[in-house]
XYZ file of C-alpha atoms in Angstrom:
407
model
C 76.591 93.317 66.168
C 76.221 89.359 67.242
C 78.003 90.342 70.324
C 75.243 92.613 71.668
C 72.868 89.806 71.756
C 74.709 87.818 74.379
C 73.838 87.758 78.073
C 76.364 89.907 80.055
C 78.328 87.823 82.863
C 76.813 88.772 86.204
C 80.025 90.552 87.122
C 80.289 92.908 83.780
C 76.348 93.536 84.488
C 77.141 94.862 87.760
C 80.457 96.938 86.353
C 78.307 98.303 83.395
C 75.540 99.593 85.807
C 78.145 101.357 87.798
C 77.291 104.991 87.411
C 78.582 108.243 88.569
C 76.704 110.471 91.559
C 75.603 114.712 90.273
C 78.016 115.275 92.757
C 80.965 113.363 90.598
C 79.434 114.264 87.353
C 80.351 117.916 88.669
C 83.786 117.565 89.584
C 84.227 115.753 86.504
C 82.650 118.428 84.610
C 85.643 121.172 85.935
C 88.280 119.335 84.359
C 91.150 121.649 85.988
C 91.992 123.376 88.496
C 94.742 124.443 91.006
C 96.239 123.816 94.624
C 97.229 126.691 96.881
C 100.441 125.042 99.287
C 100.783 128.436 101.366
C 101.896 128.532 105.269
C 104.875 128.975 108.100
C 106.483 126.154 105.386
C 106.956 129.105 102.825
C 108.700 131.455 105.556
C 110.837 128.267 106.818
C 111.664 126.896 103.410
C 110.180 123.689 104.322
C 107.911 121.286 102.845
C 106.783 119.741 105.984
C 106.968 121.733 109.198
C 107.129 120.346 112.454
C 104.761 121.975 114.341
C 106.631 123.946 116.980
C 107.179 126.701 114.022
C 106.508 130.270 115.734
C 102.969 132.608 114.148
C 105.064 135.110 114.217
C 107.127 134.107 111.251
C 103.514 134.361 108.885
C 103.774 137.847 107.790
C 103.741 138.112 104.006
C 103.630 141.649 103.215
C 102.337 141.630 100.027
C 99.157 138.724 99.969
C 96.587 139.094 97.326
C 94.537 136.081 96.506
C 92.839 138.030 93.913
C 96.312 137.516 92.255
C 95.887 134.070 93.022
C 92.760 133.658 91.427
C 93.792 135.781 88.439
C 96.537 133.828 87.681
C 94.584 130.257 87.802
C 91.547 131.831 85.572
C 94.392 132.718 82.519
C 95.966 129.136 82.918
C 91.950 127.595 81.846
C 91.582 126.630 85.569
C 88.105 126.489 87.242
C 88.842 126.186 90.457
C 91.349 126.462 94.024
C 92.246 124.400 96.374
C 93.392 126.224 99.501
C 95.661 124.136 102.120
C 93.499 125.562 104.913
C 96.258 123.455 107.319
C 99.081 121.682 106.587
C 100.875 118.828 108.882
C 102.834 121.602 111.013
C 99.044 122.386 112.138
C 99.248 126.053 111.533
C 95.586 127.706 110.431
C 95.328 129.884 107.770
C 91.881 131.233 109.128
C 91.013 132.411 113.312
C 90.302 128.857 114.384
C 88.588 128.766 117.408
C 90.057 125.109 118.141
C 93.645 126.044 118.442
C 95.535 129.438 118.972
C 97.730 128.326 116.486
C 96.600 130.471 113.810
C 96.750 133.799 111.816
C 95.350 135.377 114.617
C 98.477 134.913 116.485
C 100.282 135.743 113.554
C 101.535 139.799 112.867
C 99.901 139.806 109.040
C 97.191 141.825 109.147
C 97.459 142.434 112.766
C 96.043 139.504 113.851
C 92.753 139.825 112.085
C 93.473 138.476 108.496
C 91.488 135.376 107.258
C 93.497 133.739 104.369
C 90.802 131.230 103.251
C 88.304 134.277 103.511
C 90.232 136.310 101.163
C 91.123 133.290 99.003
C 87.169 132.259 98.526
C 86.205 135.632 97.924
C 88.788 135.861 95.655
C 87.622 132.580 93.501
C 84.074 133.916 94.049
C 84.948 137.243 91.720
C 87.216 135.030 89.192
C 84.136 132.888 88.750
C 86.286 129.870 90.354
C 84.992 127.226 92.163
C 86.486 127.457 96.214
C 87.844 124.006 97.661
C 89.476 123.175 101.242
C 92.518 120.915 101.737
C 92.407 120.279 105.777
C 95.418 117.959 106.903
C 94.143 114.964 108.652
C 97.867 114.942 110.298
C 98.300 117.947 112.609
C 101.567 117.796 114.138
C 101.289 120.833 116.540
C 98.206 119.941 118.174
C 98.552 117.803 121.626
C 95.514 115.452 121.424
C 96.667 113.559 118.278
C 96.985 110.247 118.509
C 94.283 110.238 121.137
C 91.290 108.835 119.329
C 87.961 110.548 119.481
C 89.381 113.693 121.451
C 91.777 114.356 118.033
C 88.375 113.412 116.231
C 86.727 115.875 117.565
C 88.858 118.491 117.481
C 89.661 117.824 113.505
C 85.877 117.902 112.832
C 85.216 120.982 114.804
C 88.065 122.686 112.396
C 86.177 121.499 109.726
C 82.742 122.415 110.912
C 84.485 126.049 110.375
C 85.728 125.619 106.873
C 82.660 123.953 105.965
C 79.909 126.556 107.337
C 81.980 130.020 106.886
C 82.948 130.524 103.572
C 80.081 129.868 101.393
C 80.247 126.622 98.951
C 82.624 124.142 98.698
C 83.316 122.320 95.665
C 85.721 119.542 97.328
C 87.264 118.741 100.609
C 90.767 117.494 99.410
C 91.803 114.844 102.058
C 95.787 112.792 101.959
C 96.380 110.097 103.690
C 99.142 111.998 105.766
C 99.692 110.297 109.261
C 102.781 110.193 111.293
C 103.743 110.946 115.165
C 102.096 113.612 117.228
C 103.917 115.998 119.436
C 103.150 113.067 122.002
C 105.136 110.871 120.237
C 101.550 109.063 118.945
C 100.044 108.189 116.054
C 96.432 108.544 114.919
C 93.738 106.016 113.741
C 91.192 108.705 111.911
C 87.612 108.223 111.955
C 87.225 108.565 108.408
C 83.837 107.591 108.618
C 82.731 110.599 110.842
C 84.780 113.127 108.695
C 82.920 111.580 105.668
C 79.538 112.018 107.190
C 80.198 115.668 108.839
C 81.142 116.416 105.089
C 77.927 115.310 103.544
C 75.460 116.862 106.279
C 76.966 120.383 105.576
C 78.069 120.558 102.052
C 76.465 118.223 100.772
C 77.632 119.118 97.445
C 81.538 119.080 98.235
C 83.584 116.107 96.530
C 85.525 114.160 98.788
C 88.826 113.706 97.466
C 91.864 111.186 97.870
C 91.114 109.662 101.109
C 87.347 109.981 100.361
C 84.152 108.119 98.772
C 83.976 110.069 95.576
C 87.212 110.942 93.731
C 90.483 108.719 94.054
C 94.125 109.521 93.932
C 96.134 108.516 90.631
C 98.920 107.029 92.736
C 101.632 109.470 92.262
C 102.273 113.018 91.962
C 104.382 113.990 89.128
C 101.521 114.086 86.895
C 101.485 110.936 85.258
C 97.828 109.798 84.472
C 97.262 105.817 83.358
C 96.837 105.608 79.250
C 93.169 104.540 80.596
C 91.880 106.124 83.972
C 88.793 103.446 84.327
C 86.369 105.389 86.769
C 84.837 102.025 87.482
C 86.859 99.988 90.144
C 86.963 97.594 92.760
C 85.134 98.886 95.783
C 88.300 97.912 97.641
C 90.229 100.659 95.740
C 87.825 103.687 98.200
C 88.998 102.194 101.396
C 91.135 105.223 102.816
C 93.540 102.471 103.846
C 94.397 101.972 99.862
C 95.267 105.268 99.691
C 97.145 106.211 102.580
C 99.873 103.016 102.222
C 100.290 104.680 98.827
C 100.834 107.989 99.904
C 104.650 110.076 100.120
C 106.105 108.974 103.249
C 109.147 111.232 102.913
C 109.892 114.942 103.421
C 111.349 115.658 100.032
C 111.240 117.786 96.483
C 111.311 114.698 94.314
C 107.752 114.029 94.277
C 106.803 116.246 91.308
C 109.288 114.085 89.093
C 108.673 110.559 90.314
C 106.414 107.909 89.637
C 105.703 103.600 89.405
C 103.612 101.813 87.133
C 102.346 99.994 90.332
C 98.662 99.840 89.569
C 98.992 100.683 86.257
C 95.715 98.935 85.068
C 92.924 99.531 87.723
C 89.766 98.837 85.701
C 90.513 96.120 82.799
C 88.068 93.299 82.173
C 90.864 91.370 83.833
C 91.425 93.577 87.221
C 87.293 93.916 87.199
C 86.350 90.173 86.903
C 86.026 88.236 90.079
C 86.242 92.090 92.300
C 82.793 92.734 92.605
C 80.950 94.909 94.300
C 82.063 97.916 91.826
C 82.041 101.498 92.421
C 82.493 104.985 90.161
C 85.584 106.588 91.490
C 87.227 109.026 89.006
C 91.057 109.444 89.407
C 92.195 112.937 90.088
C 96.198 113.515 88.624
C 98.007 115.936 90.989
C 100.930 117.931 90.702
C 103.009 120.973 91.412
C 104.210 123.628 88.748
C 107.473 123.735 90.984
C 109.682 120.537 92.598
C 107.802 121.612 96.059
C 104.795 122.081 96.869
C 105.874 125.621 98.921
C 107.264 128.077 96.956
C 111.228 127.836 97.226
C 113.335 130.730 95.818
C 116.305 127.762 94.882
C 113.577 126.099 92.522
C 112.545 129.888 90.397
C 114.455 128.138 87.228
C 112.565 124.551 87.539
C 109.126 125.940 86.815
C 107.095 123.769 84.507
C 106.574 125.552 81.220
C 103.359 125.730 79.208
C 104.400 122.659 76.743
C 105.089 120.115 80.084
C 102.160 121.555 81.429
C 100.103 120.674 78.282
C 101.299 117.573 77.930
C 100.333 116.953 82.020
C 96.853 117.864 80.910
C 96.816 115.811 77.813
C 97.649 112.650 79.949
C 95.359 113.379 82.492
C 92.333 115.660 81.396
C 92.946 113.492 78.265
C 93.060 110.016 79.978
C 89.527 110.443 82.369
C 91.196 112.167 85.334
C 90.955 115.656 86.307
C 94.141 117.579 87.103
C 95.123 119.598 90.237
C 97.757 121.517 89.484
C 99.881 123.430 92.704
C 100.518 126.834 92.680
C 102.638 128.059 95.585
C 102.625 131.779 96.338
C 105.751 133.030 97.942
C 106.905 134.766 100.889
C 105.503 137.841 99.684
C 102.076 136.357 99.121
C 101.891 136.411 95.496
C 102.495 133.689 93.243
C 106.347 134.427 91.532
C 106.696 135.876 88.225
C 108.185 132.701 86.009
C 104.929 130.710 87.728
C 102.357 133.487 86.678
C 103.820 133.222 82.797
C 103.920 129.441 82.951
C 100.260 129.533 83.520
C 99.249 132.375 81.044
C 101.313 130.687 78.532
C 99.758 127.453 79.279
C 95.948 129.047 79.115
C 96.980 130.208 75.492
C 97.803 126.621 73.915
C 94.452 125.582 75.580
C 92.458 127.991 74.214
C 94.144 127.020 70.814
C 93.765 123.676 70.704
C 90.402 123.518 72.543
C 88.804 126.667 72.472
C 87.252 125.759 68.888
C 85.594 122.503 70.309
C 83.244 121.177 67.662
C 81.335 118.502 69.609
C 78.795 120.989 71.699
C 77.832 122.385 67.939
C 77.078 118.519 67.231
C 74.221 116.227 67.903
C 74.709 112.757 69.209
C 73.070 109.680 68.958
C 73.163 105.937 70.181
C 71.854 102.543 69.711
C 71.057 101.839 73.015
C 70.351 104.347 76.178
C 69.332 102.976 79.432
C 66.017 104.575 80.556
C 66.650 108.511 81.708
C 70.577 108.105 80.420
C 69.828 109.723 76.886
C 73.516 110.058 74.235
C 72.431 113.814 74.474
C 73.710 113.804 77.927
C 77.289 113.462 76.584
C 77.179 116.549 74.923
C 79.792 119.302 76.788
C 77.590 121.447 79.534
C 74.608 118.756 79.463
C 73.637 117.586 82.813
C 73.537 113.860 83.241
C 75.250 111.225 81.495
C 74.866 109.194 79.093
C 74.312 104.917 79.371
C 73.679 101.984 77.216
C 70.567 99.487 78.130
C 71.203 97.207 80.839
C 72.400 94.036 79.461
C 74.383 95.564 76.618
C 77.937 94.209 76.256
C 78.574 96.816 73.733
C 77.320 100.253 72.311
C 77.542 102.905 69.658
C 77.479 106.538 70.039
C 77.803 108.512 66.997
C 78.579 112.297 67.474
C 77.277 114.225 63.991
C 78.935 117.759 63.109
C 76.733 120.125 60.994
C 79.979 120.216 58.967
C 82.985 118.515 57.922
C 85.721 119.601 60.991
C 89.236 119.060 61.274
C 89.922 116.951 64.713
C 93.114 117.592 66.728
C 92.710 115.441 69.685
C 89.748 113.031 70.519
């Protein structure tokens, strides 16, 4: 190829040598999993509380999050997302920063630990366990104070992050709005970020975070090309948070813009440097809400949507997060739980069968310790052309001729 013998522009050499941390590599590597939106909102009917919601109305009687984890494993997911808090501030696990928790709540007489029994749960489903902790707590009376409200988010997630084993991501939005003192807060992101790394070091920071970055809507449309090579603008937690839903509604899972429909083009990249890897994550909810609501039990998703939600987004370079609410009983709802089975089934059918890990792969160029092998499906690394290379080949070769469905 004449092409391949030209010197790279300084800017594509620095977009080219943009690679991915081991600790994106194994986000990417899950592909899908689900979100857990379960709180005082699911008693209240809400989707954002306000924060003067009573404990006393969190009393499912019925909560398994074995259930949970069941019904996640049959859809092909490989992991949960638990929304530890939400914006009404209301704990699903004994903080010790706030007495607004379970353990002012009647379920389990004050001594029940939803995120415990959730990351158990994932533990015996083979699941991967993930916290969502919202950065906007409307309930609690130092936000909008600076470093006090700091301190008091980090302590809550000094508890998620040290007392309930491994965490595969800490999932944090943008959300910020008034306080109960009428204030708003300017987050530290940088401290959260850091707090993160020192003690789970493995966890990927989502949305509002250095290693994984929001698609930009949540009905589940993915980009015909999520570039995971951007801007370095794009990670600024700014970016993210102008972008985010500003409105209390159940439109979201329907509605999106083609704003920012090309992130990562020659065009966007040229001129943008420095460059970073920042895989897009697709979210959305199997209902109109992201609580369960008994009004929206005949507008669940069904297994061909949901497919074609993973095509465009497990298809297009993005992973998918997929909500699951459970309902006021503590189980996810019946229609939900054969949505997800259902969808598990076509995946298993159109992808169970996957010929490339029986294949061998090869390239004409492979940067030093970046070998095409690393491509294959469960290999650890990933795979890179030479620096300098403006293009590259890899070739996968099956031991036998194979009929291909999707590529």
């Amino acid at each position: 190829m004449e092409m391949q013998t030209q010197t790279a522009p300084a800017w594509l050499a620095q977009a080219v040598a943009t690679v991915p941390s081991a600790r994106q590599l194994a986000w990417q590597a899950l592909e899908f999993y689900g979100f857990i939106h379960f709180g005082v909102n699911t008693f209240t009917d809400r989707e954002w509380g306000d924060g003067a919601e009573s404990p006393a109305l969190f009393d499912p009687a019925d909560l398994d999050a074995g259930q949970w984890a069941a019904a996640a494993r049959s859809a092909g997911m490989r992991g949960l997302i638990l929304t530890c808090k939400h914006h009404d501030g209301f704990c699903l696990w004994p903080s010790k920063a706030t007495d607004h928790t379970v353990a002012a709540s009647p379920w389990r007489g004050g001594r029940g630990d939803v995120v415990r029994e959730t990351a158990e749960a994932c533990r015996r489903e083979g699941l991967k366990f993930g916290v969502y902790l919202s950065p906007w707590d409307r309930h609690e009376k130092t936000y909008g104070s600076g470093a006090a409200y700091d301190e008091f988010y980090m302590a809550q997630l000094r508890e998620l992050l040290t007392g309930y084993g491994d965490i595969f991501c800490v999932w944090m939005d943008g959300a910020c709005g008034e306080g109960p003192n009428g204030r708003v807060q300017r987050y530290n992101w940088q401290a959260y970020f850091d707090l993160i790394r020192t003690l789970q070091p493995g966890a990927a920071i989502c949305i509002c975070g250095p290693d994984v970055r929001w698609c930009g809507n949540e009905a589940g449309h993915g980009r015909k090309s999520e570039w995971s090579v951007v801007p370095a603008a794009f990670r600024d937690p700014a970016f993210t948070a102008a972008r985010s839903q500003k409105i209390d509604d159940g439109k979201f899972s329907r509605v999106f813009s083609t704003r920012d429909e090309d992130l990562g083009s020659r065009a966007v990249l040229e001129g943008r440097a420095p460059y970073v890897w920042y895989p897009a994550e697709v979210n959305t909810s199997i209902r109109p809400g992201w609580f369960y609501h008994a009004a929206e039990d005949a507008q669940v998703r069904g297994a061909d949507e949901l497919f074609a939600i993973y095509l465009g987004s497990v298809g297009a370079n993005a992973n998918m997060l997929l909500n699951l609410p459970p309902d006021t009983r503590g189980r996810i709802a019946a229609p939900d739980v054969q949505a997800l089975a259902a969808l598990g089934q076509k995946l298993r059918a159109a992808f169970g069968a996957g010929c490339a890990a029986a294949g061998t792969l090869a390239a004409d160029s492979e940067a030093p310790g970046r070998p095409a092998a690393a491509a294959l499906p469960g290999a650890a690394g990933c795979w890179q052309a030479a620096p300098g290379r403006l293009t590259a080949r890899l070739a996968l070769r099956l031991p036998q001729p194979a009929a291909l469905g999707y590529l």
